[in-house]
CSV table of C-alpha atoms and ligand atoms in Angstrom, one decimal:
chain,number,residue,atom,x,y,z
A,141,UNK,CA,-35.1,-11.9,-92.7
A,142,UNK,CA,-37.3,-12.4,-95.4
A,143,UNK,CA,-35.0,-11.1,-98.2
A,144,UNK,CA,-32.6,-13.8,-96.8
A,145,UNK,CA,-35.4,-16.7,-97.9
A,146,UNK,CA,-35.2,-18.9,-100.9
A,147,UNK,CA,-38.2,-17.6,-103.1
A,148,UNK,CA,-40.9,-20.7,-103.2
A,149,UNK,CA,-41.4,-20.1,-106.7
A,150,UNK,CA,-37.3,-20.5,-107.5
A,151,UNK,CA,-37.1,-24.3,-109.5
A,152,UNK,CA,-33.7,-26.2,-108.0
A,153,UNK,CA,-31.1,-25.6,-110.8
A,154,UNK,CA,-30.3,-29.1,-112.2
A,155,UNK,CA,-29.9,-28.4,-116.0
A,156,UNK,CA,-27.4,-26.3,-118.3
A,157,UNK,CA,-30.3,-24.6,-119.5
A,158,UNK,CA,-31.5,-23.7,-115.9
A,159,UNK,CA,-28.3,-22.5,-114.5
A,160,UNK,CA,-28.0,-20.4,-118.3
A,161,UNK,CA,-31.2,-18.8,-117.0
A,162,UNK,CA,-29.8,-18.2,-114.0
A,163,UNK,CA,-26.7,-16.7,-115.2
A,164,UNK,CA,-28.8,-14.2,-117.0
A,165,UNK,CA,-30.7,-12.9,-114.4
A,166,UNK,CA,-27.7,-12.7,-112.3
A,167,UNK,CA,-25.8,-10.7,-114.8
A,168,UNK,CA,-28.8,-8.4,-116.1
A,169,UNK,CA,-29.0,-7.6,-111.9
A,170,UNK,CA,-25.5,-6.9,-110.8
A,171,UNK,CA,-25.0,-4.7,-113.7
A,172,UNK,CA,-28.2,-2.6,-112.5
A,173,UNK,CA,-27.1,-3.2,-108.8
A,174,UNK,CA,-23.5,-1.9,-109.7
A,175,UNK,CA,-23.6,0.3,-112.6
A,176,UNK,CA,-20.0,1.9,-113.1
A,177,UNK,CA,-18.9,1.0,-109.7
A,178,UNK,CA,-16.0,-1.3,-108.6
A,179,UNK,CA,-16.7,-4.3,-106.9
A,180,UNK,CA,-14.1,-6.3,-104.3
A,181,UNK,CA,-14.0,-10.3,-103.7
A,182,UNK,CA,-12.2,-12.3,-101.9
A,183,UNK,CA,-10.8,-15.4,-103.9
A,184,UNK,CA,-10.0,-18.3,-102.3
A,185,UNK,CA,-10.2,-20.6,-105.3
A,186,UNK,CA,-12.3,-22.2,-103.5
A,187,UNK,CA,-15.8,-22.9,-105.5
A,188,UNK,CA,-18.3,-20.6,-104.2
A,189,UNK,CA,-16.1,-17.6,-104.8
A,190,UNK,CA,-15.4,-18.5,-107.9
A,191,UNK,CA,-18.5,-18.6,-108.7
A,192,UNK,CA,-19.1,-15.3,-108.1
A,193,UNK,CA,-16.3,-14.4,-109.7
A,194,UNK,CA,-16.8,-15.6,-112.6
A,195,UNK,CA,-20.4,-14.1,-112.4
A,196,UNK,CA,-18.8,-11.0,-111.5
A,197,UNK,CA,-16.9,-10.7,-114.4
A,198,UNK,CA,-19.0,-11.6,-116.7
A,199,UNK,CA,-21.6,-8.7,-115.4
A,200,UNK,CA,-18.9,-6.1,-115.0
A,201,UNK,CA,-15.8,-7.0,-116.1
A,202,UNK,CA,-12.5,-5.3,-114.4
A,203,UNK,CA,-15.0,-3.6,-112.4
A,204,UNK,CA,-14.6,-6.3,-110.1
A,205,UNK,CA,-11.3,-6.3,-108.0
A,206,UNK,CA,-10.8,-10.0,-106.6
A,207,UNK,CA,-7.9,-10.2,-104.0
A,208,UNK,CA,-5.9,-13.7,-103.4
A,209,UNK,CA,-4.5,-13.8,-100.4
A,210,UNK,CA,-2.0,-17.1,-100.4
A,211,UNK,CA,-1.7,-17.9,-96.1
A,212,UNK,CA,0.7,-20.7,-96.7
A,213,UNK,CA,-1.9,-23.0,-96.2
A,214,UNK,CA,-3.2,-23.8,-99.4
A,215,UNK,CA,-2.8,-26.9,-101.5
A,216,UNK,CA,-0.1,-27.7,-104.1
A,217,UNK,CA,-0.6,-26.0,-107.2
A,218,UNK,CA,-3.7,-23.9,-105.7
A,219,UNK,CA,-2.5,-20.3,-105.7
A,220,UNK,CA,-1.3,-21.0,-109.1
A,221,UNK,CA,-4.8,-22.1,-110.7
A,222,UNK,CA,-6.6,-19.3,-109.2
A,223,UNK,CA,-4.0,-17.3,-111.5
A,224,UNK,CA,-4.1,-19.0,-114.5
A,225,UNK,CA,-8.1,-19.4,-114.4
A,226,UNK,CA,-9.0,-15.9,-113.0
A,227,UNK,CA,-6.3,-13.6,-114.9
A,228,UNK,CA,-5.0,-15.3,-117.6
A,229,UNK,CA,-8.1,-16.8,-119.1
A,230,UNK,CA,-11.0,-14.7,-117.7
A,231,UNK,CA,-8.7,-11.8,-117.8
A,232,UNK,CA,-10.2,-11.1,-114.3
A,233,UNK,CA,-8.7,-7.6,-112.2
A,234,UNK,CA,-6.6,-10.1,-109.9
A,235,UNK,CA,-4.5,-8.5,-107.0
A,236,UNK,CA,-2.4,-11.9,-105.4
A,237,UNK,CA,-0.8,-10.8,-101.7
A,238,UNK,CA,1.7,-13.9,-101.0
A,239,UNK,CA,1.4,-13.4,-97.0
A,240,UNK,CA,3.1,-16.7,-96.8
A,241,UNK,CA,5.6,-15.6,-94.1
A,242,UNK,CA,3.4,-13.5,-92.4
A,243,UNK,CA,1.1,-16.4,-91.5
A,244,UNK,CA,3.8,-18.9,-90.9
A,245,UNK,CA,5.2,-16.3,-88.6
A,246,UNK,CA,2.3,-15.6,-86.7
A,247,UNK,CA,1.8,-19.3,-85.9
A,248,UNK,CA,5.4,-20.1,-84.9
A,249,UNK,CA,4.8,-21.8,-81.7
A,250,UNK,CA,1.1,-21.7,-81.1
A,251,UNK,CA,-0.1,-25.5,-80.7
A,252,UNK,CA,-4.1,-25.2,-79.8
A,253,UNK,CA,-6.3,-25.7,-82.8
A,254,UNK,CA,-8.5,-22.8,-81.7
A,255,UNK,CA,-6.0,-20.5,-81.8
A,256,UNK,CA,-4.6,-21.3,-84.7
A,257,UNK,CA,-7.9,-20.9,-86.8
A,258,UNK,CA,-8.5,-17.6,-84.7
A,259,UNK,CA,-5.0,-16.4,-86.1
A,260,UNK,CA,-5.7,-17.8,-89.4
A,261,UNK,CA,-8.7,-15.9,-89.1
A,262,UNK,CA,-7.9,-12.6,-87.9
A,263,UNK,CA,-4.8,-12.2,-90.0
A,264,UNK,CA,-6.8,-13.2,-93.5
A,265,UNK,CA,-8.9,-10.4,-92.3
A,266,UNK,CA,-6.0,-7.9,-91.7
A,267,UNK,CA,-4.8,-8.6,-95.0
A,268,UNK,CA,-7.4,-8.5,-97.0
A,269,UNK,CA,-8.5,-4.9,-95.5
A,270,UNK,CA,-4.9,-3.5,-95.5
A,271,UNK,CA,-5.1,-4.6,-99.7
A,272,UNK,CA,-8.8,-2.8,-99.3
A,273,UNK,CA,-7.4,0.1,-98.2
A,274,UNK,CA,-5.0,0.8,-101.0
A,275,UNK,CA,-7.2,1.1,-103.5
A,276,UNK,CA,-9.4,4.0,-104.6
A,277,UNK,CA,-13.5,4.1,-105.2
A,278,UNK,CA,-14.8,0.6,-104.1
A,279,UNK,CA,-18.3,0.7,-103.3
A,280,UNK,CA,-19.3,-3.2,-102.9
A,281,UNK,CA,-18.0,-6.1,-101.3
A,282,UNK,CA,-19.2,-9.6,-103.1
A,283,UNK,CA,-19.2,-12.5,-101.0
A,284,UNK,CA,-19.5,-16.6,-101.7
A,285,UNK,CA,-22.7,-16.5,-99.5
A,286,UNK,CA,-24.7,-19.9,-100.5
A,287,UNK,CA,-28.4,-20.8,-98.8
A,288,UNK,CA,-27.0,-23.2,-95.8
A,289,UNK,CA,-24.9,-20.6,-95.0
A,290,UNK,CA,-28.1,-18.4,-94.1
A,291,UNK,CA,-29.6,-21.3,-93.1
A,292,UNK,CA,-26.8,-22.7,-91.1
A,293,UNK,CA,-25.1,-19.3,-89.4
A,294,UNK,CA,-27.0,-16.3,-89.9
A,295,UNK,CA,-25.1,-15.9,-93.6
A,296,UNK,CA,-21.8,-15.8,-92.1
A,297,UNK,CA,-19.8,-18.6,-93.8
A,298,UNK,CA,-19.7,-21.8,-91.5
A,299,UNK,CA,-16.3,-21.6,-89.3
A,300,UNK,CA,-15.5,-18.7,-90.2
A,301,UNK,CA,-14.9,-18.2,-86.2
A,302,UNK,CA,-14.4,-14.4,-87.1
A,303,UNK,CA,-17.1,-12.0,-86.1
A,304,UNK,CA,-18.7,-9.4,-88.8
A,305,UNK,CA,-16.7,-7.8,-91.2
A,306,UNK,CA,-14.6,-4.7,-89.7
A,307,UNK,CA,-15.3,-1.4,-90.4
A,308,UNK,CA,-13.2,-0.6,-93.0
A,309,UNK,CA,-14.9,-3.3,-95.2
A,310,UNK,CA,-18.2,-2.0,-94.7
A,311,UNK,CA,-18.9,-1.7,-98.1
A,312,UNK,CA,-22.7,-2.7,-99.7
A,313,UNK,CA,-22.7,-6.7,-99.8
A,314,UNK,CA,-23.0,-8.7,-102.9
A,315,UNK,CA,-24.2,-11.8,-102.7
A,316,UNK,CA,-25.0,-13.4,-106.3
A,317,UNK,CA,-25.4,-17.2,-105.1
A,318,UNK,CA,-26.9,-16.6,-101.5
A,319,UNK,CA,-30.2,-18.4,-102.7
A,320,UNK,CA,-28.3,-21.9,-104.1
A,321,UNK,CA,-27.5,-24.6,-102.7
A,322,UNK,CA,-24.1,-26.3,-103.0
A,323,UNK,CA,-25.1,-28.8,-105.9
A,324,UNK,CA,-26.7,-25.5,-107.6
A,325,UNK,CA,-23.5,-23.4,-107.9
A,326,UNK,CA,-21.6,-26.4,-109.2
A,327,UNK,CA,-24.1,-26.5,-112.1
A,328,UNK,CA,-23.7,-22.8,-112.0
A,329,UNK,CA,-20.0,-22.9,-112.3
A,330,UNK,CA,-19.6,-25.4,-115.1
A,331,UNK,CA,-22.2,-23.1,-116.8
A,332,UNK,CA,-19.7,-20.2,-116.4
A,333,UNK,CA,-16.6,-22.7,-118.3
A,334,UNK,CA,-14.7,-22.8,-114.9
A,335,UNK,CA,-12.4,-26.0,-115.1
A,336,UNK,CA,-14.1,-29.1,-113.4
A,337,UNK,CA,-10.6,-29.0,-111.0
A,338,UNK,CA,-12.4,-26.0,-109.7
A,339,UNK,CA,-16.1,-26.8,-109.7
A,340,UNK,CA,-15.7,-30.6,-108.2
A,341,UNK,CA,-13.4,-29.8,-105.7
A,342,UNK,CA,-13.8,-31.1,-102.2
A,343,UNK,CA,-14.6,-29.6,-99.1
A,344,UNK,CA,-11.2,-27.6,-98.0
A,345,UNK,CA,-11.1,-26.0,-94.6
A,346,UNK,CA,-10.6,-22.1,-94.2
A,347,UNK,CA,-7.5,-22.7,-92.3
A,348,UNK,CA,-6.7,-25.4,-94.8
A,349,UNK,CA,-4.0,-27.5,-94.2
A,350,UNK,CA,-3.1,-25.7,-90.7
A,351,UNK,CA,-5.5,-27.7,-89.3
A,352,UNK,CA,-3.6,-31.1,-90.9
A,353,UNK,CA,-0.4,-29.9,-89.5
A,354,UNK,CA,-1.2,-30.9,-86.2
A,355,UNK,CA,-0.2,-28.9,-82.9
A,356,UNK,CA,2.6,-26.4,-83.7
A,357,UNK,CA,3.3,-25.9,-87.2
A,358,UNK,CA,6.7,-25.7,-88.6
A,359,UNK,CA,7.3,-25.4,-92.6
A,360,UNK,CA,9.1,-28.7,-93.0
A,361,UNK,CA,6.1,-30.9,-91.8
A,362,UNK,CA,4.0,-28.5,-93.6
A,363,UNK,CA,5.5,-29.2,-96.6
A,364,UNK,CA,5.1,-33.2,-95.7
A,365,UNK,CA,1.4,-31.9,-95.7
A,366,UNK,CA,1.3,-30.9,-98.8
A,367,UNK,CA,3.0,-33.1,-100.9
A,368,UNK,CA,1.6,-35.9,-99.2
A,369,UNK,CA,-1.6,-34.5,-99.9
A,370,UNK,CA,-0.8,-34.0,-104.1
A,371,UNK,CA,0.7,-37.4,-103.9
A,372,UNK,CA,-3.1,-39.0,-102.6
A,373,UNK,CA,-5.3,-36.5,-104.6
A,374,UNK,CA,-2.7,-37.7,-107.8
A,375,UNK,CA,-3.7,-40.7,-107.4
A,376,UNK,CA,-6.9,-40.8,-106.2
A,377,UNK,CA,-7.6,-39.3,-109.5
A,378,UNK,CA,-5.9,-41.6,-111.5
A,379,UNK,CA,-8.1,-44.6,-110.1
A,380,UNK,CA,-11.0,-42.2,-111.0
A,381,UNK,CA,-11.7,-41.3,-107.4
A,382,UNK,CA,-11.5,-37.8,-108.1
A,383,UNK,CA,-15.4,-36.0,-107.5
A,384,UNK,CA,-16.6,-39.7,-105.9
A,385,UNK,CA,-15.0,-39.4,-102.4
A,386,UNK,CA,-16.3,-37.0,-100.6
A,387,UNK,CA,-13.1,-35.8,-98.8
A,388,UNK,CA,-9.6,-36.9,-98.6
A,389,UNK,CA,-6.6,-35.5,-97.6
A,390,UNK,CA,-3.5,-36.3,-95.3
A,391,UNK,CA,-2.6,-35.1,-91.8
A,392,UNK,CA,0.8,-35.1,-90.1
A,393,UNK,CA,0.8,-35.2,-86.5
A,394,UNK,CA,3.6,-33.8,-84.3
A,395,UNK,CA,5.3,-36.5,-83.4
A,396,UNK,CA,7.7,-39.1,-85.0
A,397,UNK,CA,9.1,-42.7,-84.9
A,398,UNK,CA,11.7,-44.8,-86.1
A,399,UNK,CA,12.2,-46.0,-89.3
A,400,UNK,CA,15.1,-47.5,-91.3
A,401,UNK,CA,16.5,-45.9,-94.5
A,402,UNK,CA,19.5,-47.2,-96.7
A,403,UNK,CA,20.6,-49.3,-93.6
A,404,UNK,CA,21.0,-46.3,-91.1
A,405,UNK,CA,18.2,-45.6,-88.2
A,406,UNK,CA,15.6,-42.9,-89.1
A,407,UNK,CA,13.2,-40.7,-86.6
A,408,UNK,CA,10.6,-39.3,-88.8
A,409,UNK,CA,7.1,-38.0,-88.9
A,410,UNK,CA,4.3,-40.4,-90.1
A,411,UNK,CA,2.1,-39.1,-92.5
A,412,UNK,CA,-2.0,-40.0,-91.7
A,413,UNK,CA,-4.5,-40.7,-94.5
A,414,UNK,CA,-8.4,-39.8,-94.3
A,415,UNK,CA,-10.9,-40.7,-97.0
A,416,UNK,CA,-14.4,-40.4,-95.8
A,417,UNK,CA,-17.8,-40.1,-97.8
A,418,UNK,CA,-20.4,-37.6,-96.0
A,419,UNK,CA,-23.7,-36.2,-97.3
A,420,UNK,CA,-23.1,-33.0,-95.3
A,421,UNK,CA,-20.1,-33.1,-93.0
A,422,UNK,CA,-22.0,-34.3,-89.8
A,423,UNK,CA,-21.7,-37.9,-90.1
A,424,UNK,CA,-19.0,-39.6,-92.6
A,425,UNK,CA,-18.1,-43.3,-93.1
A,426,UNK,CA,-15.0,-44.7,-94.3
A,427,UNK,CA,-14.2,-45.4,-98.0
A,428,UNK,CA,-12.7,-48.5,-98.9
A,429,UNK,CA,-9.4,-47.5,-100.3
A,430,UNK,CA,-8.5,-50.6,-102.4
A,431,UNK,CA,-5.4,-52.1,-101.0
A,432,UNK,CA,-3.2,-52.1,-104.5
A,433,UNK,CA,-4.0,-48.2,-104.4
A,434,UNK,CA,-3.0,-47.6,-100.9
A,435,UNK,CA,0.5,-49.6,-101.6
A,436,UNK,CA,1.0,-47.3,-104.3
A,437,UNK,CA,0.3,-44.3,-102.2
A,438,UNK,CA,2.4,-45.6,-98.9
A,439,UNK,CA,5.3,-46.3,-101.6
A,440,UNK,CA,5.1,-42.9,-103.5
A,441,UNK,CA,4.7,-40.9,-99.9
A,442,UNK,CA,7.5,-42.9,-98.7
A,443,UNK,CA,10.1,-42.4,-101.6
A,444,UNK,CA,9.1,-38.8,-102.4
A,445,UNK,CA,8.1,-37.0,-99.4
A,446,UNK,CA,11.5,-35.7,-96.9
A,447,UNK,CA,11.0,-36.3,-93.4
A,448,UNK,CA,8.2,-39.1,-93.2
A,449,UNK,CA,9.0,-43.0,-92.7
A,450,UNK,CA,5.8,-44.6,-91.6
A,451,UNK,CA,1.8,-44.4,-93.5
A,452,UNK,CA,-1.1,-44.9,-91.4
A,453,UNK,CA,-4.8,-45.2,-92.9
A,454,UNK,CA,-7.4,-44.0,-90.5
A,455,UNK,CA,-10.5,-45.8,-90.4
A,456,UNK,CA,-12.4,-44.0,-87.7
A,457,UNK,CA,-16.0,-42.6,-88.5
A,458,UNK,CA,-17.7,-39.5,-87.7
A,459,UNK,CA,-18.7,-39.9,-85.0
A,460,UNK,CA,-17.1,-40.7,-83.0
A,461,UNK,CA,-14.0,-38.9,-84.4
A,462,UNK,CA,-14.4,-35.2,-86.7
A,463,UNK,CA,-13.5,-35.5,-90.1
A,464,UNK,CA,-10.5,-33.3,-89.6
A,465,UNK,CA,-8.0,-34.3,-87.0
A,466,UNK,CA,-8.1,-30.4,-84.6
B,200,XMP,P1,-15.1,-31.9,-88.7
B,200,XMP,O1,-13.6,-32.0,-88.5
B,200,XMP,O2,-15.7,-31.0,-87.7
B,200,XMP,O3,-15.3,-31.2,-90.1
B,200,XMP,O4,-15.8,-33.2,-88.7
B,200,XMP,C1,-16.6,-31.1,-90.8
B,200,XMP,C2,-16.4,-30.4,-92.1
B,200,XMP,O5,-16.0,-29.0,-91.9
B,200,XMP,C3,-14.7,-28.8,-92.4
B,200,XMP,N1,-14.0,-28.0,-91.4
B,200,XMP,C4,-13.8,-26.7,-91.5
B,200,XMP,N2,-14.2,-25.8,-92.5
B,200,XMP,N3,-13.1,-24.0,-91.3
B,200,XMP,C5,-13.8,-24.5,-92.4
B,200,XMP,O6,-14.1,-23.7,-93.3
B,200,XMP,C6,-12.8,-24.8,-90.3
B,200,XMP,O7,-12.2,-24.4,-89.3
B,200,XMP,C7,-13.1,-26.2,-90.4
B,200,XMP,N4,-12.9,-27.3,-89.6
B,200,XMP,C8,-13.5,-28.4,-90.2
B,200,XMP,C9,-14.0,-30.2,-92.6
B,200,XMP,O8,-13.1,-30.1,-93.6
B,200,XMP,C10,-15.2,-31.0,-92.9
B,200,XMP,O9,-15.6,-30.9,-94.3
């Protein structure tokens, strides 16, 4: 274990110049670590793999093959900005598998949260090694390893509620960021000129907004999901909220109610809203959404989003609820 411990001597990155530093060594030691040899990542978009990414690149270039597997559930616009960012300015070696239908399909019907993420799970897996095996002379597999992960779950990425890697991705791991701590690799990842959408980003779930599509998920409330969810991160970020709440997001639960629309009866879904403020996920109060804001966002979720007739604001902290609603 002791090649998985944070060297004493290491300082905590804080500075441009320090995560520069960093950068350097990093590079200079993939490119003896790899040498000619291709490299695969997963790339969620999400910020510790693009950090490595963007580490990766910089060491070896198109050497590195970065797969984006889009499961449905990501966020408006996300598949999109891993595509601009990674191919189009970085020029990264980017393969994107839209496995949209064959998640969706896969979940038709199955209600218990469990499942779901095990299915989200598996079939991310599947995926990812089915795009593995069609390509030729991959010798390494980088992975978005950071400290509490080691510290936290044996280096397997928290919830990832898959067991190890299968054996057709038994490649040599590399793990440029395993020693930093989350603060770190933001530094690290401005550093690197990856856009601050990407770097600041909140917490987002591995089964992502399946888990905010309560019970069964169908793709009509799971589109309520996510353009609830641009309409509150729109604005949160216009009122400057954007990078100082900790994590908010929208859930629609399976049920509906009445409503009234243009003077005929509606029954329609109502869409939840969660803003909480957490140092590390295992404790979270509730920010005080100010009330003009939250008008604005009931009015824009009720006028723009099909399907929803009712806002709710949920105010209860961890504990005793979880953060995310299954
Ligand atoms: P809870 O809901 O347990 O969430 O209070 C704590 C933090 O963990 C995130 N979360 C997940 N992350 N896979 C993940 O990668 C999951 O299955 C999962 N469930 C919850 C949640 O968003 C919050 O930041």
């Amino acid at each position: 274990m002791e090649q998985n411990k944070r060297p004493e001597t290491m300082e905590r990155i804080r500075t441009p110049e320090l995560a520069q530093a960093f950068i350097s060594e990093q590079v200079e030691a993939l490119r003896a670590q790899i040498g000619t040899k291709k490299v695969l990542l997963a790339l969620s978009g999400g910020v510790d793999s693009s950090v490595v990414a963007a580490l990766l690149i910089r060491a070896v270039g198109r050497q590195l093959v970065c797969v984006h597997v889009n499961h449905g559930l990501l966020r408006k616009g996300e598949p999109e900005q891993v595509i601009r960012v990674f191919r189009e300015e970085l020029g990264a070696n980017l393969i994107y598998v839209d496995a949209v239908d064959r998640f969706l399909d896969k979940l038709a019907g199955v209600s218990d949260p469990e499942t779901k993420r095990k299915i989200i799970g598996k079939e991310f897996i599947d995926v990812f090694a089915e795009e593995a095996a069609k390509l030729d002379g991959i010798q390494f597999l980088a992975q978005g390893t950071i400290y509490p992960d080691i510290l936290e779950s044996d280096g397997v990425k928290a919830h990832h509620n898959v067991g190890g890697l299968p054996p057709e991705l038994d490649f040599e791991l590399v793990e440029p960021v395993k020693f930093l701590y989350k603060d770190e690799v933001r530094v690290v990842g401005k550093e690197l000129g990856l856009p601050d959408g990407m770097v600041y980003r909140q917490p987002f779930p591995g089964p992502g907004l399946g888990v905010r599509c309560v019970g069964a998920i169908t793709r009509d409330r799971l589109e309520a999901v996510r353009e609830s969810d641009a309409i509150l991160r729109e604005e949160f970020a216009n009122a400057g909220l954007e990078g100082k709440v900790w994590q908010y997001f929208t859930i629609v639960p399976d049920f509906k109610s009445t409503g009234i629309k243009d003077n005929k009866r509606t029954y329609d879904w109502p869409v939840v809203l969660r803003a909480v403020n957490s140092v590390d996920a295992t404790a979270a109060s509730i920010e005080e959404i100010p009330y003009a804001l939250l008008g604005k966002i009931v009015n824009r979720i009720l006028t723009e989003v099909p399907g929803v007739n009712r806002v709710l604001y949920d105010l209860s902290p961890k504990p005793v609820a979880t953060i995310e609603w299954e």
